[in-house]
Coordinates of C-alpha atoms in Angstrom, one line a residue:
Chain A
X1 CA 12.7 32.1 -2.4
X2 CA 9.6 33.7 -0.8
X3 CA 8.0 34.3 -4.2
X4 CA 8.6 30.7 -5.0
X5 CA 6.9 29.5 -1.9
X6 CA 3.9 31.9 -2.5
X7 CA 3.5 30.8 -6.1
X8 CA 3.6 27.2 -5.1
X9 CA 0.9 27.8 -2.4
X10 CA -1.2 29.6 -5.0
X11 CA -0.9 26.7 -7.4
X12 CA -2.2 24.4 -4.7
X13 CA -5.6 26.2 -4.5
X14 CA -7.0 25.0 -7.9
X15 CA -5.7 21.4 -7.1
X16 CA -7.7 21.4 -3.8
X17 CA -10.8 22.9 -5.5
X18 CA -10.6 20.1 -8.1
X19 CA -10.3 17.5 -5.4
X20 CA -13.2 19.0 -3.6
X21 CA -15.5 18.9 -6.6
X22 CA -14.4 15.4 -7.5
X23 CA -14.9 14.1 -4.0
X24 CA -18.3 15.6 -3.8
X25 CA -19.5 14.2 -7.1
X26 CA -18.0 10.7 -6.5
X27 CA -19.5 10.4 -3.0
X28 CA -22.9 11.4 -4.4
X29 CA -22.9 8.6 -7.0
X30 CA -22.1 6.0 -4.3
X31 CA -24.6 3.2 -4.2
X32 CA -26.1 2.7 -0.7
X33 CA -28.0 5.1 1.5
X34 CA -26.3 6.4 4.6
X35 CA -29.5 7.6 6.2
X36 CA -31.2 4.3 5.7
X37 CA -28.6 2.7 8.0
X38 CA -29.5 5.1 10.9
X39 CA -33.2 4.5 10.7
X40 CA -34.6 1.9 13.1
X41 CA -36.8 -0.6 11.5
X42 CA -40.5 0.5 11.3
X43 CA -39.7 4.2 11.6
X44 CA -42.5 6.3 10.1
X45 CA -42.0 8.4 7.0
X46 CA -42.0 11.7 8.9
X47 CA -38.9 10.7 10.9
X48 CA -37.2 9.6 7.7
X49 CA -38.0 12.9 5.9
X50 CA -36.8 14.9 8.9
X51 CA -33.4 13.0 8.9
X52 CA -32.9 13.6 5.2
X53 CA -33.7 17.3 5.7
X54 CA -31.4 17.5 8.7
X55 CA -28.4 16.3 6.5
X56 CA -29.6 18.4 3.5
X57 CA -30.0 15.2 1.4
X58 CA -33.4 16.2 0.2
X59 CA -32.2 19.2 -1.9
X60 CA -31.0 19.1 -5.5
X61 CA -27.3 18.0 -5.9
X62 CA -26.1 21.4 -7.1
X63 CA -27.7 23.1 -4.1
X64 CA -26.1 20.6 -1.9
X65 CA -22.7 21.4 -3.4
X66 CA -23.1 25.1 -3.0
X67 CA -24.1 24.7 0.6
X68 CA -21.3 22.3 1.3
X69 CA -18.7 24.4 -0.5
X70 CA -19.8 27.5 1.3
X71 CA -19.6 25.9 4.7
X72 CA -16.3 24.2 3.8
X73 CA -14.8 27.5 3.1
X74 CA -15.7 28.5 6.7
X75 CA -14.1 25.3 8.0
X76 CA -17.4 23.6 8.5
X77 CA -17.6 20.2 6.9
X78 CA -21.0 19.3 8.3
X79 CA -22.0 16.6 10.8
X80 CA -20.7 13.0 10.8
X81 CA -23.6 10.7 10.3
X82 CA -22.3 7.7 12.2
X83 CA -20.6 9.6 15.1
X84 CA -23.1 12.5 15.3
X85 CA -20.3 15.1 15.8
X86 CA -19.0 17.9 13.7
X87 CA -16.6 16.6 11.0
X88 CA -14.1 19.4 11.4
X89 CA -13.9 18.9 15.2
X90 CA -13.5 15.1 14.7
X91 CA -10.7 15.5 12.2
X92 CA -8.8 18.1 14.2
X93 CA -9.0 16.0 17.3
X94 CA -7.5 13.0 15.6
X95 CA -5.2 14.6 13.1
X96 CA -2.4 15.2 15.7
X97 CA -2.2 11.5 16.4
X98 CA -1.6 10.7 12.7
X99 CA 0.9 13.6 12.3
X100 CA 3.0 12.5 15.2
X101 CA 2.9 8.9 14.0
X102 CA 4.0 10.0 10.4
X103 CA 6.7 12.3 11.7
X104 CA 8.1 9.5 14.0
X105 CA 7.9 6.9 11.2
X106 CA 9.5 9.2 8.6
X107 CA 12.3 10.0 11.0
X108 CA 12.9 6.4 11.7
X109 CA 12.8 5.5 8.0
X110 CA 15.4 8.2 7.1
X111 CA 17.7 7.3 10.0
X112 CA 17.5 3.6 9.4
X113 CA 17.6 3.8 5.6
X114 CA 20.5 6.3 5.8
X115 CA 22.5 4.2 8.3
X116 CA 22.0 1.0 6.1
X117 CA 23.1 2.9 3.0
X118 CA 26.2 4.4 4.7
X119 CA 27.1 1.0 6.2
X120 CA 26.6 -0.8 2.9
X121 CA 28.8 1.8 1.1
X122 CA 31.5 1.6 3.7
X123 CA 31.7 -2.1 3.3
X124 CA 31.1 -2.2 -0.5
X125 CA 32.0 -5.4 -2.1
X126 CA 32.3 -7.2 1.3
X127 CA 30.1 -9.1 3.6
X128 CA 28.7 -5.9 5.1
X129 CA 27.2 -4.9 1.7
X130 CA 25.7 -8.3 1.2
X131 CA 24.0 -8.1 4.6
X132 CA 22.5 -4.7 3.7
X133 CA 21.3 -6.0 0.3
X134 CA 19.8 -9.1 1.8
X135 CA 18.1 -7.2 4.6
X136 CA 16.5 -4.6 2.2
X137 CA 15.4 -7.4 -0.2
X138 CA 13.8 -9.3 2.6
X139 CA 12.0 -6.2 4.0
X140 CA 10.6 -5.4 0.5
X141 CA 9.6 -8.9 -0.3
X142 CA 7.2 -9.2 2.7
X143 CA 4.0 -7.3 2.0
X144 CA 3.8 -4.0 4.1
X145 CA 0.5 -5.2 5.5
X146 CA 2.1 -8.2 7.3
X147 CA 4.9 -6.3 9.1
X148 CA 2.5 -4.6 11.5
X149 CA 0.8 -7.9 12.2
X150 CA 4.1 -9.8 12.6
X151 CA 5.2 -7.2 15.2
X152 CA 1.9 -7.7 17.1
X153 CA 2.5 -11.4 17.3
X154 CA 6.2 -11.2 17.9
X155 CA 6.7 -8.2 20.2
X156 CA 3.2 -7.8 21.5
X157 CA 2.1 -11.3 22.4
X158 CA 4.9 -13.9 22.2
X159 CA 7.5 -11.6 23.7
X160 CA 5.3 -8.8 25.2
X161 CA 7.6 -5.8 24.9
X162 CA 5.2 -3.2 23.6
X163 CA 1.5 -2.5 23.9
X164 CA -0.4 -3.6 20.7
X165 CA -3.2 -1.0 20.6
X166 CA -4.1 2.6 21.3
X167 CA -2.0 5.7 21.6
X168 CA -1.4 5.9 25.4
X169 CA -2.3 4.0 28.6
X170 CA -6.0 4.8 29.2
X171 CA -5.7 4.0 32.9
X172 CA -4.7 7.6 33.9
X173 CA -5.8 10.9 32.5
X174 CA -3.2 12.9 30.5
X175 CA -4.3 16.3 31.5
X176 CA -2.7 17.9 28.5
X177 CA -4.0 20.9 26.6
X178 CA -3.5 19.8 23.0
X179 CA -3.9 16.6 21.1
X180 CA -0.2 16.6 20.1
X181 CA 0.3 14.5 23.3
X182 CA 3.8 13.2 22.3
X183 CA 5.2 16.7 21.7
X184 CA 3.3 18.4 24.6
X185 CA 4.2 15.8 27.2
X186 CA 7.8 16.1 26.2
X187 CA 7.8 19.9 26.3
X188 CA 6.1 19.8 29.7
X189 CA 8.9 17.5 30.9
X190 CA 6.4 14.8 31.8
X191 CA 8.7 12.2 30.4
X192 CA 7.0 9.2 32.0
X193 CA 4.0 10.0 29.8
X194 CA 6.3 10.6 26.8
X195 CA 7.8 7.2 27.3
X196 CA 4.4 5.5 27.5
X197 CA 3.3 7.2 24.3
X198 CA 6.5 6.3 22.5
X199 CA 6.0 2.7 23.6
X200 CA 2.6 2.7 22.0
X201 CA 3.9 4.3 18.8
X202 CA 7.0 2.2 18.4
X203 CA 5.5 -0.8 16.6
X204 CA 3.1 1.1 14.3
X205 CA 5.9 3.5 13.4
X206 CA 8.5 0.8 12.7
X207 CA 6.0 -1.1 10.6
X208 CA 5.3 2.0 8.6
X209 CA 8.9 2.9 8.4
X210 CA 10.4 -0.4 7.3
X211 CA 9.4 -0.5 3.6
X212 CA 10.4 3.2 3.2
X213 CA 13.7 2.6 5.0
X214 CA 14.5 -0.3 2.7
X215 CA 13.7 1.9 -0.3
X216 CA 15.8 4.8 0.9
X217 CA 18.7 2.4 1.7
X218 CA 18.7 1.1 -1.9
X219 CA 18.4 4.4 -3.7
X220 CA 20.9 6.2 -1.4
X221 CA 23.4 3.3 -1.6
X222 CA 23.5 3.3 -5.4
X223 CA 23.9 7.1 -5.6
X224 CA 26.6 6.9 -2.8
X225 CA 28.4 4.4 -5.0
X226 CA 28.3 6.8 -7.9
X227 CA 29.6 9.6 -5.8
X228 CA 32.4 7.5 -4.3
X229 CA 33.7 6.9 -7.9
X230 CA 34.0 10.6 -8.5
X231 CA 37.3 12.3 -8.6
X232 CA 36.7 14.5 -5.5
X233 CA 36.0 11.4 -3.4
X234 CA 39.1 9.7 -4.6
X235 CA 41.1 12.8 -4.0
X236 CA 39.9 13.0 -0.4
X237 CA 40.9 9.4 0.1
X238 CA 44.3 10.1 -1.3
X239 CA 44.6 13.1 1.1
X240 CA 44.2 10.6 3.9
X241 CA 40.6 11.1 5.0
X242 CA 39.0 7.9 6.2
X243 CA 36.3 6.2 4.2
X244 CA 33.7 7.1 6.9
X245 CA 34.6 10.7 6.6
X246 CA 34.4 10.8 2.8
X247 CA 31.0 9.1 2.8
X248 CA 29.4 11.0 5.6
X249 CA 31.0 14.4 5.2
X250 CA 31.4 14.7 1.5
X251 CA 29.4 12.2 -0.7
X252 CA 26.2 12.0 1.4
X253 CA 25.1 15.5 0.6
X254 CA 25.5 15.1 -3.1
X255 CA 24.0 11.6 -3.0
X256 CA 20.9 12.9 -1.1
X257 CA 19.3 14.8 -4.0
X258 CA 18.2 11.8 -6.1
X259 CA 17.1 10.0 -2.9
X260 CA 14.9 12.9 -1.9
X261 CA 13.3 13.0 -5.3
X262 CA 12.9 9.2 -5.6
X263 CA 11.5 8.8 -2.1
X264 CA 9.2 11.8 -2.4
X265 CA 6.3 9.8 -3.7
X266 CA 7.0 7.1 -1.1
X267 CA 6.4 9.6 1.7
X268 CA 2.9 10.2 0.5
X269 CA 2.5 6.5 0.4
X270 CA 3.6 6.4 4.0
X271 CA 0.8 8.8 4.9
X272 CA -1.6 6.6 2.9
X273 CA -0.2 3.6 4.8
X274 CA -1.3 5.1 8.1
X275 CA -4.9 4.1 7.2
X276 CA -4.1 0.4 7.5
X277 CA -1.5 0.6 10.2
X278 CA -3.8 2.6 12.4
X279 CA -6.5 0.0 11.9
X280 CA -4.1 -2.8 12.7
X281 CA -2.9 -1.1 15.9
X282 CA -6.3 0.5 16.9
X283 CA -4.5 3.8 16.8
X284 CA -6.8 6.7 17.1
X285 CA -5.8 8.9 14.1
X286 CA -7.5 10.0 10.9
X287 CA -6.5 6.7 9.2
X288 CA -8.6 4.5 11.4
X289 CA -11.3 7.2 11.3
X290 CA -11.3 6.9 7.5
X291 CA -11.8 3.2 7.5
X292 CA -14.7 3.5 10.0
X293 CA -16.2 6.2 7.8
X294 CA -16.0 4.1 4.7
X295 CA -17.4 1.0 6.5
X296 CA -20.3 3.1 7.9
X297 CA -20.8 5.0 4.6
X298 CA -20.5 8.3 6.5
X299 CA -20.5 10.7 3.5
X300 CA -19.7 14.0 5.3
X301 CA -16.9 12.4 7.1
X302 CA -15.5 10.7 4.0
X303 CA -15.5 14.0 2.2
X304 CA -13.8 15.8 5.0
X305 CA -11.1 13.1 5.3
X306 CA -10.3 12.8 1.7
X307 CA -9.8 16.6 1.5
X308 CA -7.6 16.4 4.7
X309 CA -5.5 13.7 3.0
X310 CA -5.3 15.8 -0.2
X311 CA -4.0 18.8 1.9
X312 CA -1.5 16.6 3.6
X313 CA -0.2 15.3 0.2
X314 CA 0.1 18.8 -1.2
X315 CA 1.9 20.1 1.9
X316 CA 4.4 17.1 1.8
X317 CA 5.1 17.8 -1.9
X318 CA 5.7 21.5 -1.1
X319 CA 8.1 20.5 1.8
X320 CA 10.0 18.2 -0.6
X321 CA 10.3 20.9 -3.2
X322 CA 11.9 23.2 -0.7
X323 CA 14.2 20.6 0.6
X324 CA 15.6 20.2 -2.9
X325 CA 16.4 23.9 -2.8
X326 CA 18.2 23.5 0.5
X327 CA 20.2 20.6 -0.8
X328 CA 20.9 21.9 -4.3
X329 CA 22.3 25.4 -4.5
X330 CA 21.6 25.5 -8.3
X331 CA 17.9 25.5 -7.6
X332 CA 18.1 28.1 -4.8
X333 CA 19.5 30.7 -7.2
X334 CA 17.7 29.5 -10.4
Chain B
X1 CA 10.6 -18.4 -37.3
X2 CA 10.7 -21.5 -35.0
X3 CA 8.6 -21.2 -32.0
X4 CA 11.0 -20.8 -29.0
X5 CA 8.4 -21.4 -26.3
X6 CA 8.6 -25.2 -25.7
X7 CA 12.4 -25.0 -25.3
X8 CA 12.1 -22.0 -23.0
X9 CA 9.5 -23.9 -20.9
X10 CA 11.7 -27.0 -20.5
X11 CA 14.6 -24.8 -19.6
X12 CA 12.5 -22.9 -17.1
X13 CA 11.8 -26.1 -15.1
X14 CA 15.5 -26.3 -14.3
X15 CA 15.3 -22.9 -12.6
X16 CA 14.9 -23.3 -8.8
X17 CA 12.8 -20.2 -8.5
X18 CA 10.3 -21.3 -11.1
X19 CA 10.2 -24.8 -9.5
X20 CA 9.8 -23.6 -5.9
X21 CA 7.2 -21.0 -6.7
X22 CA 5.4 -23.3 -9.1
X23 CA 5.2 -26.2 -6.6
X24 CA 4.0 -23.9 -3.8
X25 CA 1.2 -22.4 -6.0
X26 CA 0.3 -25.9 -7.3
X27 CA -0.2 -27.1 -3.8
X28 CA -2.4 -24.0 -3.1
X29 CA -4.4 -24.7 -6.3
X30 CA -5.0 -28.3 -5.2
X31 CA -6.1 -27.0 -1.8
X32 CA -8.5 -24.6 -3.4
X33 CA -10.0 -27.1 -5.9
X34 CA -10.3 -30.1 -3.5
X35 CA -11.2 -28.0 -0.5
X36 CA -14.3 -30.0 0.4
X37 CA -12.3 -33.3 0.4
X38 CA -9.2 -31.9 2.1
X39 CA -10.8 -29.8 4.9
X40 CA -11.4 -31.8 8.0
X41 CA -14.5 -29.7 9.0
X42 CA -17.1 -27.5 7.4
X43 CA -15.5 -24.0 7.5
X44 CA -18.7 -22.5 8.7
X45 CA -19.5 -25.2 11.4
X46 CA -19.5 -23.6 14.8
X47 CA -18.5 -25.7 17.8
X48 CA -19.3 -23.5 20.7
X49 CA -17.9 -26.1 23.1
X50 CA -14.5 -25.8 21.5
X51 CA -14.0 -22.0 21.3
X52 CA -10.4 -20.8 20.8
X53 CA -9.1 -24.4 21.2
X54 CA -5.4 -24.6 20.9
X55 CA -3.8 -26.5 18.0
X56 CA -3.9 -30.2 18.6
X57 CA -1.7 -32.6 16.8
X58 CA -3.2 -35.9 17.9
X59 CA -5.1 -36.3 14.7
X60 CA -8.1 -37.8 16.5
X61 CA -11.5 -37.6 15.0
X62 CA -12.3 -34.3 16.7
X63 CA -8.9 -32.8 16.8
X64 CA -8.3 -29.3 15.4
X65 CA -4.8 -29.4 14.0
X66 CA -4.5 -25.6 13.8
X67 CA -6.9 -24.8 16.6
X68 CA -10.3 -23.1 16.4
X69 CA -11.4 -19.4 16.4
X70 CA -13.7 -17.5 18.7
X71 CA -16.8 -19.3 17.3
X72 CA -15.2 -22.7 17.5
X73 CA -14.7 -23.0 13.8
X74 CA -11.7 -25.1 12.6
X75 CA -8.8 -22.8 11.5
X76 CA -7.3 -25.3 9.1
X77 CA -10.5 -25.8 7.3
X78 CA -11.1 -22.1 7.0
X79 CA -7.6 -21.6 5.7
X80 CA -8.1 -24.3 3.1
X81 CA -11.4 -22.8 2.0
X82 CA -9.9 -19.3 2.1
X83 CA -7.5 -20.2 -0.6
X84 CA -10.5 -20.3 -3.0
X85 CA -11.2 -16.6 -2.4
X86 CA -7.5 -15.7 -2.7
X87 CA -6.9 -17.7 -5.9
X88 CA -10.1 -16.5 -7.5
X89 CA -9.1 -12.9 -7.0
X90 CA -5.5 -13.6 -8.0
X91 CA -6.5 -15.1 -11.3
X92 CA -9.5 -13.0 -12.3
X93 CA -8.1 -9.7 -11.1
X94 CA -4.6 -10.6 -12.3
X95 CA -5.8 -11.4 -15.9
X96 CA -8.2 -8.5 -16.2
X97 CA -5.5 -6.1 -14.9
X98 CA -3.0 -7.6 -17.3
X99 CA -5.3 -7.3 -20.3
X100 CA -6.4 -3.7 -19.5
X101 CA -2.9 -2.5 -18.8
X102 CA -1.2 -4.3 -21.6
X103 CA -3.8 -3.0 -24.1
X104 CA -3.3 0.6 -22.9
X105 CA 0.5 0.2 -23.0
X106 CA 0.5 -1.2 -26.5
X107 CA -1.8 1.5 -27.7
X108 CA 0.3 4.3 -26.1
X109 CA 3.6 2.8 -27.3
X110 CA 2.6 1.9 -30.8
X111 CA 0.4 4.8 -31.9
X112 CA 2.2 7.5 -29.9
X113 CA 1.0 11.1 -30.4
X114 CA -1.8 12.5 -28.4
X115 CA -3.0 9.0 -27.4
X116 CA 0.3 8.3 -25.8
X117 CA 0.3 11.8 -24.1
X118 CA -3.2 11.2 -22.6
X119 CA -2.5 7.6 -21.4
X120 CA 1.0 8.5 -20.0
X121 CA -0.4 11.5 -18.1
X122 CA -3.2 9.4 -16.7
X123 CA -0.7 6.8 -15.5
X124 CA 1.4 9.5 -13.8
X125 CA -1.5 11.0 -12.0
X126 CA -3.1 7.7 -11.1
X127 CA 0.1 6.1 -9.7
X128 CA 0.8 9.1 -7.5
X129 CA -2.0 8.1 -5.2
X130 CA -1.2 5.8 -2.3
X131 CA -2.7 2.4 -3.4
X132 CA -4.1 1.3 -0.1
X133 CA -6.0 4.5 0.4
X134 CA -7.2 4.4 -3.2
X135 CA -8.4 0.9 -3.0
X136 CA -10.4 1.6 0.2
X137 CA -12.0 4.7 -1.5
X138 CA -12.7 2.7 -4.6
X139 CA -14.5 -0.1 -2.8
X140 CA -16.4 2.6 -0.8
X141 CA -17.6 3.9 -4.1
X142 CA -18.2 0.6 -5.8
X143 CA -19.9 -1.1 -2.8
X144 CA -18.5 -4.0 -0.9
X145 CA -18.1 -7.5 -2.2
X146 CA -15.7 -9.7 -4.1
X147 CA -16.4 -8.2 -7.6
X148 CA -15.9 -4.7 -6.3
X149 CA -12.6 -5.8 -4.9
X150 CA -11.6 -7.2 -8.3
X151 CA -12.7 -4.0 -10.0
X152 CA -10.7 -1.9 -7.5
X153 CA -7.6 -4.0 -8.2
X154 CA -7.9 -3.6 -11.9
X155 CA -8.5 0.2 -11.6
X156 CA -5.5 0.6 -9.3
X157 CA -2.9 -1.7 -10.9
X158 CA -3.5 -1.4 -14.7
X159 CA -0.8 1.4 -14.6
X160 CA 1.9 -1.2 -13.6
X161 CA 1.4 -3.0 -16.9
X162 CA 0.8 0.1 -18.9
X163 CA 4.1 1.7 -17.9
X164 CA 6.3 -1.3 -18.6
X165 CA 4.5 -2.5 -21.8
X166 CA 4.6 1.0 -23.3
X167 CA 8.3 1.3 -22.8
X168 CA 8.9 -2.2 -24.3
X169 CA 6.6 -1.4 -27.2
X170 CA 8.5 1.8 -27.9
X171 CA 11.7 -0.2 -27.9
X172 CA 10.4 -3.0 -30.1
X173 CA 8.9 -0.6 -32.6
X174 CA 12.3 0.9 -33.4
X175 CA 13.9 -2.5 -34.2
X176 CA 14.7 -3.6 -37.7
X177 CA 12.2 -6.4 -37.8
X178 CA 9.4 -3.9 -37.6
X179 CA 10.9 -1.9 -40.4
X180 CA 11.1 -5.1 -42.4
X181 CA 7.4 -5.8 -41.8
X182 CA 6.5 -2.3 -42.9
X183 CA 8.6 -2.8 -46.1
X184 CA 6.8 -6.2 -46.6
X185 CA 3.6 -4.2 -46.7
X186 CA 1.9 -5.3 -43.4
X187 CA -0.7 -2.9 -42.2
X188 CA -0.1 -1.2 -38.8
X189 CA -2.6 -3.3 -36.8
X190 CA -1.1 -6.5 -38.3
X191 CA 2.4 -5.4 -37.3
X192 CA 1.1 -4.7 -33.8
X193 CA -0.6 -8.0 -33.5
X194 CA 1.8 -10.4 -35.3
X195 CA 5.1 -8.8 -34.6
X196 CA 5.0 -6.7 -31.5
X197 CA 2.5 -8.5 -29.2
X198 CA 4.4 -11.8 -29.2
X199 CA 7.6 -9.9 -28.2
X200 CA 5.9 -8.0 -25.4
X201 CA 4.0 -11.0 -24.1
X202 CA 6.8 -12.6 -22.0
X203 CA 7.2 -9.4 -20.1
X204 CA 3.5 -9.2 -19.5
X205 CA 3.5 -12.8 -18.2
X206 CA 6.2 -11.9 -15.6
X207 CA 4.2 -8.9 -14.5
X208 CA 1.0 -11.0 -14.4
X209 CA 2.7 -13.4 -11.9
X210 CA 3.7 -10.6 -9.7
X211 CA 0.3 -8.9 -10.0
X212 CA -1.4 -12.0 -8.8
X213 CA 0.6 -11.9 -5.6
X214 CA -0.4 -8.2 -5.2
X215 CA -4.0 -9.0 -5.8
X216 CA -4.0 -11.6 -3.0
X217 CA -2.6 -9.0 -0.6
X218 CA -5.1 -6.3 -1.7
X219 CA -8.0 -8.7 -1.2
X220 CA -6.7 -9.7 2.2
X221 CA -6.4 -6.0 3.2
X222 CA -9.9 -5.3 2.1
X223 CA -11.3 -8.3 3.9
X224 CA -9.3 -7.3 6.9
X225 CA -11.0 -3.9 7.1
X226 CA -14.4 -5.5 6.4
X227 CA -14.9 -4.3 2.8
X228 CA -14.6 -7.6 0.9
X229 CA -16.8 -10.6 1.2
X230 CA -19.0 -11.1 4.3
X231 CA -17.1 -11.8 7.5
X232 CA -18.6 -15.3 7.9
X233 CA -17.2 -16.6 4.6
X234 CA -13.7 -17.9 5.1
X235 CA -11.1 -15.5 3.7
X236 CA -7.6 -15.0 4.9
X237 CA -8.0 -11.3 5.5
X238 CA -11.2 -11.8 7.5
X239 CA -9.3 -14.4 9.6
X240 CA -6.5 -12.0 10.2
X241 CA -9.0 -9.4 11.4
X242 CA -10.6 -11.9 13.7
X243 CA -7.2 -13.3 14.9
X244 CA -6.2 -9.7 15.7
X245 CA -9.1 -9.4 18.1
X246 CA -8.3 -12.6 20.0
X247 CA -4.5 -12.4 19.6
X248 CA -3.9 -12.7 23.3
X249 CA -6.1 -15.7 23.9
X250 CA -5.6 -17.5 20.5
X251 CA -2.6 -16.2 18.5
X252 CA -2.8 -19.3 16.2
X253 CA -5.7 -17.8 14.3
X254 CA -3.6 -14.7 13.3
X255 CA -0.4 -16.6 12.8
X256 CA -2.0 -19.3 10.6
X257 CA -3.6 -16.8 8.3
X258 CA -0.5 -14.6 8.1
X259 CA 1.8 -17.5 7.2
X260 CA -0.5 -18.8 4.5
X261 CA -0.8 -15.3 3.0
X262 CA 2.9 -14.8 3.2
X263 CA 3.7 -18.1 1.6
X264 CA 1.2 -17.4 -1.3
X265 CA 2.7 -13.9 -2.0
X266 CA 6.3 -15.2 -1.8
X267 CA 5.3 -18.1 -4.1
X268 CA 4.0 -15.7 -6.8
X269 CA 7.0 -13.4 -6.3
X270 CA 9.6 -16.2 -6.6
X271 CA 7.9 -17.6 -9.6
X272 CA 7.8 -14.2 -11.2
X273 CA 11.5 -13.5 -10.5
X274 CA 12.3 -17.0 -12.0
X275 CA 10.2 -16.4 -15.1
X276 CA 11.9 -13.0 -15.5
X277 CA 15.3 -14.7 -15.6
X278 CA 14.1 -17.4 -18.0
X279 CA 12.3 -15.2 -20.4
X280 CA 14.9 -12.5 -20.6
X281 CA 17.6 -13.7 -23.0
X282 CA 20.0 -11.2 -21.5
X283 CA 19.5 -12.4 -17.9
X284 CA 19.6 -16.1 -19.0

């Protein structure tokens, strides 16, 4: 198992290096000049030249890459042009917000999707199943983009249950040591703060989770139906176990494998979806940072962020690989 | 072989999905074409005396049926003009995506071999990226503007056509009528064009309808984040962004744009589902 993990981690290195080269080249062929946007009208040529030199944009492209790659290996991704801060520091200060949002949304999606699938299977062929099918169909037919906005109108304005922007109430200082404020406030037993953060995260997380939950519900329900038709499930029923017991305690584990593989890609889409959701809810994570970076043509920041997303996608895929091994004993010993 | 299309079309009009989706989209097309006659105001006209005016149903000369935005511009007029952007992108991006993806799918499915291997691998890699992130990165690379948006949509979504058309082409190629055409002495390209393309086309048409709905959403998303046409020009995504800013004072800006976007997407989806039922002999 450990050699498996190590070999997978080693395989990730060339992938990352490839992404880094690709990103560097692509960003350099972008039309539009980032420095031109910072220069006040009528600035003299000396100032302009100094700015180019400051960001290293006056050197040949190969030299720029060698410098950038060397610094990147030391964890230094240069200075953000629009925010005038170190890219690495910016990303690390905003990554925790996105990670907590993704973790919350993924948990919600699994719980909601799982519950819908189990409920639909328990009432297969009856009204309960029709309700589950109708609900998942409805969730999937509305574009993801509109769910977040619909929540803002519905539960933020017309029926103001939740705050519609930000990550926490800015009127008091948090006084926390890390940027994982949800986790840290919970561990420090400051549950008032935790509740406030959760209230801010609920709508973006639900909006992110809904499409994934519907997808999980569909896939899991159909593989549960397959499992319930197997002899072992019938035998359990004959032995007198209740339907709930057979579904939850016996069929679910076997049905989970295809669901994990089919929803694997969807989880990376969930991380990609944070870009838009964070923008919609003015949530201070790396997604909204990415949109601002693109709108401001902030090359160093765009490079750093794309690499960050690439690392996240690779890590998620690794985690999924290992979860197969946990679910399927054949893979563990293979 | 008798041409089955007219009969199929007539039958399709009895399908409620085709009818509902078709009527909805027809209304939208009318709104887009006759925008200047239908819109009560110029969509760019600012009335700073009537900022964020609430919807007013009195239909007077100066009434704003769906309210005004933060610059006093008439929401209804902007929604009507916004349909031009949405439908332009839907048709142009939809057709270009369909042509590119279908051509790749046909090539991969019909010729097979290394060509199929290369195209299929490209589809796999390409479609493993989250589309929203990819579209934003692409527009960042291509520069903002409507044509970059169209190009980004084609570059992202060609895989949807390619995957399905390839599978269908593989299936058709194994059928007896293709063998018959080979025996009759038709050259490969003639078989592809005269025998396989007509049989793959209905499927591509269904995908095209669904793709148009997707294109409308992607354009709205990119205008929402400020990467499509300029924020002055009326577009639904731009109105959503603006409505989001003033949602507490004037929720009608956001609600109006959302409902129009939703109706358009559902229109394309329902029409696509209906066409799928009609064009697939098994489902019919």
